[in-house]
Structures are given as structure tokens and as C-alpha cells.
CSV table of C-alpha atoms in Angstrom, one decimal:
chain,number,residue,atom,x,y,z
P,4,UNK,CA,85.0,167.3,105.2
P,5,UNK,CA,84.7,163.9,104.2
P,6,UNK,CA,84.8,160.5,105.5
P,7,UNK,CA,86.8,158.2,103.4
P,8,UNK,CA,85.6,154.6,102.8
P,9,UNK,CA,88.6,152.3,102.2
P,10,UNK,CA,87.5,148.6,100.3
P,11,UNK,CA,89.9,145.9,102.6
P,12,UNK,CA,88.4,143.0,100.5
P,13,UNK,CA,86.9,142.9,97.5
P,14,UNK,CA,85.3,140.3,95.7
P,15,UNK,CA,86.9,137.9,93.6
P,16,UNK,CA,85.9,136.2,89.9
P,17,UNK,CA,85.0,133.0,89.6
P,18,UNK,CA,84.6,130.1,87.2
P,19,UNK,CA,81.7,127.5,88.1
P,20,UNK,CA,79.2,124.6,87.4
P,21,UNK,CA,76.1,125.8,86.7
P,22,UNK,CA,73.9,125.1,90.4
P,23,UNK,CA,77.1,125.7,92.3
P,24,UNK,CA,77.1,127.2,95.7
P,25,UNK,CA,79.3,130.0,96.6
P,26,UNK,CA,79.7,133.2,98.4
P,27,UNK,CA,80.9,136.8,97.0
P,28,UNK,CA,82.9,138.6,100.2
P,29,UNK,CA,83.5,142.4,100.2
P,30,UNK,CA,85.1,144.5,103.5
P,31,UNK,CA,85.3,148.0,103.7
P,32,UNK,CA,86.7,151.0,106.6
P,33,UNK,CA,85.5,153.9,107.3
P,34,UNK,CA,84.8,156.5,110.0
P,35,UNK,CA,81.3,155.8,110.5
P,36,UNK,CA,79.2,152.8,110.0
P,37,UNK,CA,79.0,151.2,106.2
P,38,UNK,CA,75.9,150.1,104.4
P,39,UNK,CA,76.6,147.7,101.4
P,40,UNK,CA,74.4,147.3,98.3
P,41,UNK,CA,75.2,144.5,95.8
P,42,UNK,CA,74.3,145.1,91.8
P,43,UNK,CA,74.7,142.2,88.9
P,44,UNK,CA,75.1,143.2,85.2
P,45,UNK,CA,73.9,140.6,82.5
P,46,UNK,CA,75.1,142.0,79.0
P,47,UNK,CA,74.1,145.2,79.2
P,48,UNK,CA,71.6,145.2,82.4
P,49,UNK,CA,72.9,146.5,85.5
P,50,UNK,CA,70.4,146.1,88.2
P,51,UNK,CA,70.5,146.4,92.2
P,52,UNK,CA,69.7,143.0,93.7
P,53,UNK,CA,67.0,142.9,95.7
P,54,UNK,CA,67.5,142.3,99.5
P,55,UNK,CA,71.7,141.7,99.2
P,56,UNK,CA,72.9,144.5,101.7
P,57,UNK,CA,75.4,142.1,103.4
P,58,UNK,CA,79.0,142.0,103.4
P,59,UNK,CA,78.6,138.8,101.9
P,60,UNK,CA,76.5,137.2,98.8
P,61,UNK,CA,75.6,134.5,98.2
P,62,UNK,CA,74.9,132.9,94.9
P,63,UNK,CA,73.7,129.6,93.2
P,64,UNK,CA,75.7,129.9,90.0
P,65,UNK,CA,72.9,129.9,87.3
P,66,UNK,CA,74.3,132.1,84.2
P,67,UNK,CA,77.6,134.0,83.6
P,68,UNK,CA,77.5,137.9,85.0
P,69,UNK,CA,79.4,140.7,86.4
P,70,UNK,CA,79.0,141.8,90.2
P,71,UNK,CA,80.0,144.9,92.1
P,72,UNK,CA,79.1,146.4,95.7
P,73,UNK,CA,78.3,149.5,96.5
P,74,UNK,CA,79.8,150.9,100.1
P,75,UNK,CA,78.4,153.6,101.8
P,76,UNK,CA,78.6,155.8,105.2
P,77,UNK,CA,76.5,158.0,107.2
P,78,UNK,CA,77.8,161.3,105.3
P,79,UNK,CA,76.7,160.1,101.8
P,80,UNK,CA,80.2,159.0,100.4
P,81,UNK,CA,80.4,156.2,98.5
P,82,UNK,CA,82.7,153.6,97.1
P,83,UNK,CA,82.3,150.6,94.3
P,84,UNK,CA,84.3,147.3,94.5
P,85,UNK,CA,86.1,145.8,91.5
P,86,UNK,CA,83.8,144.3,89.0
P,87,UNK,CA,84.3,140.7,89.4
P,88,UNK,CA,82.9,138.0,86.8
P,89,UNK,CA,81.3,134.6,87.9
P,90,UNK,CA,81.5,132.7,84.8
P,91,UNK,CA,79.0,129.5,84.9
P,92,UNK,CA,79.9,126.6,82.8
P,93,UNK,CA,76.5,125.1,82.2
P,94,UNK,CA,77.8,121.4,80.3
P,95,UNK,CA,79.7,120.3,83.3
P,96,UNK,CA,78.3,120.1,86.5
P,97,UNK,CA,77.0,116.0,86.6
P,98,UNK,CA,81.0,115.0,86.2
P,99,UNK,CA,82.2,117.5,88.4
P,100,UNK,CA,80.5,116.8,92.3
P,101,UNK,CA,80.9,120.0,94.3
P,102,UNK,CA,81.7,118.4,97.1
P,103,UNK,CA,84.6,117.0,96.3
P,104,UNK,CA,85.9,120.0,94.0
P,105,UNK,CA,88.1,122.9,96.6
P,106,UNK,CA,88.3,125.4,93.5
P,107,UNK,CA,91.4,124.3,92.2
P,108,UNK,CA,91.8,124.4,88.4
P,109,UNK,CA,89.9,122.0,86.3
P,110,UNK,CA,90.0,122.2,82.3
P,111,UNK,CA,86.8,122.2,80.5
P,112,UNK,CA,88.3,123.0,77.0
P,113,UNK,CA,90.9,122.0,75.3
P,114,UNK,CA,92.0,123.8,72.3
P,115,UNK,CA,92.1,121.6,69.1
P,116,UNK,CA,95.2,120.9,65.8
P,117,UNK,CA,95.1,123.6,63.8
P,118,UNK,CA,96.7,124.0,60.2
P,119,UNK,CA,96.8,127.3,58.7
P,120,UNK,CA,98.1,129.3,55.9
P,121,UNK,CA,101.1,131.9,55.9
P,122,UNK,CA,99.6,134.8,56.6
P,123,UNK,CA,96.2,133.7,58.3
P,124,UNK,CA,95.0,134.0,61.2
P,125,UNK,CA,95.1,131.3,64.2
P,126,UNK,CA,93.4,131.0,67.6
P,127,UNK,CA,93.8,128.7,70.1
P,128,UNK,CA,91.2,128.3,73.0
P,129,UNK,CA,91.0,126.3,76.0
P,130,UNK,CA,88.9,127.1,79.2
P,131,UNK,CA,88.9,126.0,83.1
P,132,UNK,CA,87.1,125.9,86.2
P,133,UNK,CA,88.5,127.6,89.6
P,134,UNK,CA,87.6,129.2,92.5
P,135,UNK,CA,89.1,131.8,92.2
P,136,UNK,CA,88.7,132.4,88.6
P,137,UNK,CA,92.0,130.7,86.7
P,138,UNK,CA,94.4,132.9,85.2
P,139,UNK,CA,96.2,131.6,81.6
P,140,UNK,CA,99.6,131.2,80.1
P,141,UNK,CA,100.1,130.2,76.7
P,142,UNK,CA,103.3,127.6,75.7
P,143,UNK,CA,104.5,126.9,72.5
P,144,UNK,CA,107.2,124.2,72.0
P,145,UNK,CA,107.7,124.4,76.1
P,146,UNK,CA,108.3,128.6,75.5
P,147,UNK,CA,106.2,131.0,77.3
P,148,UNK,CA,104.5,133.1,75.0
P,149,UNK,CA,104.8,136.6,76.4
P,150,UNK,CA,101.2,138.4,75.2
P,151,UNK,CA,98.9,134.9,75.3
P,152,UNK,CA,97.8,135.1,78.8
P,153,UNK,CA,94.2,134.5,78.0
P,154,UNK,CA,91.8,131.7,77.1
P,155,UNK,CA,92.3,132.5,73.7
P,156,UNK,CA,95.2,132.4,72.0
P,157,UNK,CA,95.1,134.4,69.0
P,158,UNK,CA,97.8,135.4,66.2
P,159,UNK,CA,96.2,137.7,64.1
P,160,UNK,CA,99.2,137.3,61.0
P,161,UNK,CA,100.9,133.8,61.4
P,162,UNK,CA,104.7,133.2,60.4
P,163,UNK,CA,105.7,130.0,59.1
P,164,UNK,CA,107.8,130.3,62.8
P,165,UNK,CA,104.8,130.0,64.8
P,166,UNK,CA,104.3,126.4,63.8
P,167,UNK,CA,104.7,124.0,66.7
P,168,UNK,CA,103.3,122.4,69.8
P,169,UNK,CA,100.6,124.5,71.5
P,170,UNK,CA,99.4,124.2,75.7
P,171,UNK,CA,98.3,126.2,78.2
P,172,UNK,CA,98.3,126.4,81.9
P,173,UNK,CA,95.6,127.4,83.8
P,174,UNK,CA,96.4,128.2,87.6
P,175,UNK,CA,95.2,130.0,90.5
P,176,UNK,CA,96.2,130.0,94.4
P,177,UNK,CA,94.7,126.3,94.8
P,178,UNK,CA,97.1,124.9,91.8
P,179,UNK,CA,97.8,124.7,88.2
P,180,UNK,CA,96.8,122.8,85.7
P,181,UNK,CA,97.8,121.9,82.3
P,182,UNK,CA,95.5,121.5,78.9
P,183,UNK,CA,96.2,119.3,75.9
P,184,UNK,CA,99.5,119.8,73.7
P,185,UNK,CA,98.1,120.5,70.3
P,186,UNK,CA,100.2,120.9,67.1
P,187,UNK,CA,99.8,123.9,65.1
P,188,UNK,CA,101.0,123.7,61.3
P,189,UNK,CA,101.1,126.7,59.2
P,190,UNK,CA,102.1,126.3,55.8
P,191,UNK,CA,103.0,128.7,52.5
P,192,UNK,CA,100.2,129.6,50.6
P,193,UNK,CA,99.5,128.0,47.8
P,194,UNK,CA,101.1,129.1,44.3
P,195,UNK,CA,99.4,129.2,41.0
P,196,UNK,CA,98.4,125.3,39.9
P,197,UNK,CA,100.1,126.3,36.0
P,198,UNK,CA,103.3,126.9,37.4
P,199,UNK,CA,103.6,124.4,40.3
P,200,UNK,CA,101.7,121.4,41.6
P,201,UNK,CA,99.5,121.8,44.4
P,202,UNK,CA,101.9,120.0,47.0
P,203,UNK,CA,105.4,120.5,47.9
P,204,UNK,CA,105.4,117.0,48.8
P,205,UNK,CA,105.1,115.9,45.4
P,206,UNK,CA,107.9,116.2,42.2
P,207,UNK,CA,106.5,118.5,40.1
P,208,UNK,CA,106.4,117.7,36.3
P,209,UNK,CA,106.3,120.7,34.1
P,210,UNK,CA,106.4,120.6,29.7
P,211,UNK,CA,107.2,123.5,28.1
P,212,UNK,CA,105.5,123.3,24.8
P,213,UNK,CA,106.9,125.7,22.0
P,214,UNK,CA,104.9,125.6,18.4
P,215,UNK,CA,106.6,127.7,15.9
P,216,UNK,CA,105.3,128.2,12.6
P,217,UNK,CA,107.8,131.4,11.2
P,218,UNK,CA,111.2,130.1,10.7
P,219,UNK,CA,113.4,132.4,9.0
P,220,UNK,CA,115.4,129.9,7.2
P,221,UNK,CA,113.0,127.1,6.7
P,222,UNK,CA,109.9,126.3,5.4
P,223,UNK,CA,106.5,126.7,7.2
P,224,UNK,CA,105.7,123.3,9.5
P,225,UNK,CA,102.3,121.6,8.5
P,226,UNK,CA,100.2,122.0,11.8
P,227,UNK,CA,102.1,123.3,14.3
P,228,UNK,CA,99.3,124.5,16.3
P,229,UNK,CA,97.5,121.1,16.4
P,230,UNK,CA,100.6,119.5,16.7
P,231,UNK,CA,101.1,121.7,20.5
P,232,UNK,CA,97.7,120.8,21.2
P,233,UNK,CA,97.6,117.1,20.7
P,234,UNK,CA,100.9,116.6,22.5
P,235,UNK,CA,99.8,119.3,25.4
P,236,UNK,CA,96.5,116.6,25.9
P,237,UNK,CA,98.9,113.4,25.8
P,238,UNK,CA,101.0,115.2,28.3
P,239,UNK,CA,98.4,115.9,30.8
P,240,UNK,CA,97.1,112.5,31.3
P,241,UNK,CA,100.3,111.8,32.2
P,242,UNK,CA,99.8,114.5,35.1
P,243,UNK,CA,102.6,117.1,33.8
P,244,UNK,CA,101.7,120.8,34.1
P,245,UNK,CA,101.9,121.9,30.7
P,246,UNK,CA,102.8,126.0,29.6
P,247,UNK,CA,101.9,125.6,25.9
P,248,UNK,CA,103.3,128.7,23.9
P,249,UNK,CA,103.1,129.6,19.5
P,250,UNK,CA,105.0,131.6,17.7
């Protein structure tokens, strides 16, 4: 027989200044008394933190990891919390005071004007503050964008449809907040420079030289072939596109 543990809290994620002060909060049930045991991972460390056998944790955010707490009883059994992520943002803690921030969302990043070409890829990326951590959704032209619910937007194939004006809204229980509008412009790719000029903004001027030199009912022309050429140079410091063909 034995004695199920049942997590009534766990921790949450976060996203901090680096140096701020915060606390990590797990509950659990169970039939007998609970021990807890917290562990951090950093990349690909996972380690037991010393000393941090409390329901609660607290932390002084210095660098981005992944926490979890170990409950267990009197008969051995043994639950984990969620993995929760405390991200640390280390470039804005002088214009954010703590003590006047209550964890709602604050943006840090805004994504930038992208132009792209059909076919290409694009990404997007903002990134906020919040306590607890911000969730995202991705606009564009004031539509929500189904599959973008992350800090980075990313469209791995673009369509000449997905053009338009990018935000993103980051929110969590204390508010939500909205980044930058950003336009996004993706345009055909570019055809062959003999055959058309290289923008569609500009008339294109095209010669079509043709130097023949075998007429069946007349005599052979003098210089044809220097003839094409001296005209094809004239014609090109006049900025037309020139197909020269002979014969």
C-alpha cells in the first residue's frame, strides 16, 4: 500500500531583472508528513540545492534556469513539481526599480521591420517581463494569428499574404501589454536582370536586337554582326536591357 502525495501548488515561471527578489511556492497532501527538496538545472546541470528543503524558495534572480521540487513522505513515495523557468533579463534592471514594479507585463523587446523574399523565411521576436512569466499572442493587421503564441514569431515559407502590420501582446494575471506595430513586407523574388529590370517599380526597357546575315532573296549585309554589337552598346548606356540574337 501506498500513500499518495498530491502537488496543491506548484511553482510558477517567471521573467525578471537580474538581482530581483522573489519567492518559488510549492504545496503538496499526503497521508503522512512531506519533506521537500528543491533542484535547479542550468543547460544541462541539474543539481539539488543545498539547504532549500522549504515549501518555499527563495531566489535573487542572477541567471536564467529551470526549477523543480521534489515531495516526499515517510513511506518513500515521491512526487516532482512542474518544471518552472525563471528567466533573468540582465540589461534591464537600473530602469526598472523593483519596488515599484507588481509583476505586471513590461516589454523588453520589440521585434523590428522586416522585408523578405517570397519564399523565405521570417521571424518576429519581442520579449517581456512578468511575474508570473507573460504568455504571447501574435497579431497581424489586428488578426490573431492562431499558431504564434510565442516570443518568436516564425514563418518558416512566407506568402506574398503574410505581408502586413506585425504586434504582440504579452499578458499574464496582473495585465497585458502590447509591443511595437512593425510592418513586414515580403516581396517576389527577383527575376533574371536579361529579361526584366531589377525593380517592379521601374518601366522596363527591353531591345530586341536581330542581325541576320542569310537572306534567301537578297544579298549578304556588310557587318551585320558588328553592326548588332555597336547598336547593343549605344543601347545600353541608354539603360535598355538588350537580347541580342544572329542569324
Amino acid at each position: 500500500f501506498s500513500t499518495a502525495i498530491a502537488i496543491t501548488e506548484q511553482p510558477v515561471s517567471v521573467s525578471v531583472p537580474v538581482g530581483y527578489s522573489f519567492t518559488l511556492r510549492c504545496r503538496a497532501q499526503g497521508r503522512t508528513s512531506l519533506q521537500y527538496q528543491w533542484f535547479c538545472q542550468y543547460q544541462s546541470d541539474c543539481r539539488l540545492i543545498p539547504g532549500a528543503t522549504n515549501q518555499d524558495l527563495p531566489i535573487i534572480a542572477e541567471q536564467t534556469q529551470l526549477y523543480t521540487c521534489r515531495v516526499n513522505d515517510l513511506h518513500r513515495n515521491a512526487v516532482f513539481s512542474d518544471w518552472v523557468k525563471v528567466e533573468v533579463h540582465q540589461c534591464v534592471a537600473r530602469g526598472l526599480p523593483p519596488q515599484l514594479w507588481q509583476g505586471e507585463p513590461v516589454i523588453v523587446l520589440n521585434p523590428s521591420e522586416q522585408r523578405v523574399e517570397v519564399g523565405q523565411p521570417l521571424q518576429l521576436q519581442c520579449a517581456a517581463m512578468g511575474v508570473p512569466a507573460p504568455s504571447y499572442q501574435w497579431y497581424r493587421n489586428g488578426n490573431l494569428l492562431e499558431q504564434q503564441k510565442r516570443k518568436k514569431l516564425w514563418i518558416s515559407h512566407t506568402k506574398v499574404s503574410d505581408s502586413g502590420t506585425y504586434l504582440c501582446c504579452a499578458s499574464n494575471t496582473r495585465g497585458e501589454y502590447w509591443t511595437n506595430a512593425v510592418d513586414v513586407h515580403v516581396g517576389e523574388q527577383s527575376q533574371p536582370t536579361s529579361l526584366c529590370c531589377i525593380s517592379p517599380a521601374v518601366r522596363c526597357k527591353i531591345a530586341l536586337l536581330v542581325g541576320n546575315n542569310r537572306y534567301q532573296h537578297h544579298p549578304n549585309l556588310l557587318a551585320p554582326v558588328r553592326d548588332v554589337f555597336e547598336l547593343s552598346r549605344l543601347l545600353k548606356h541608354l539603360d535598355f536591357q538588350v537580347v541580342s540574337l544572329l542569324d
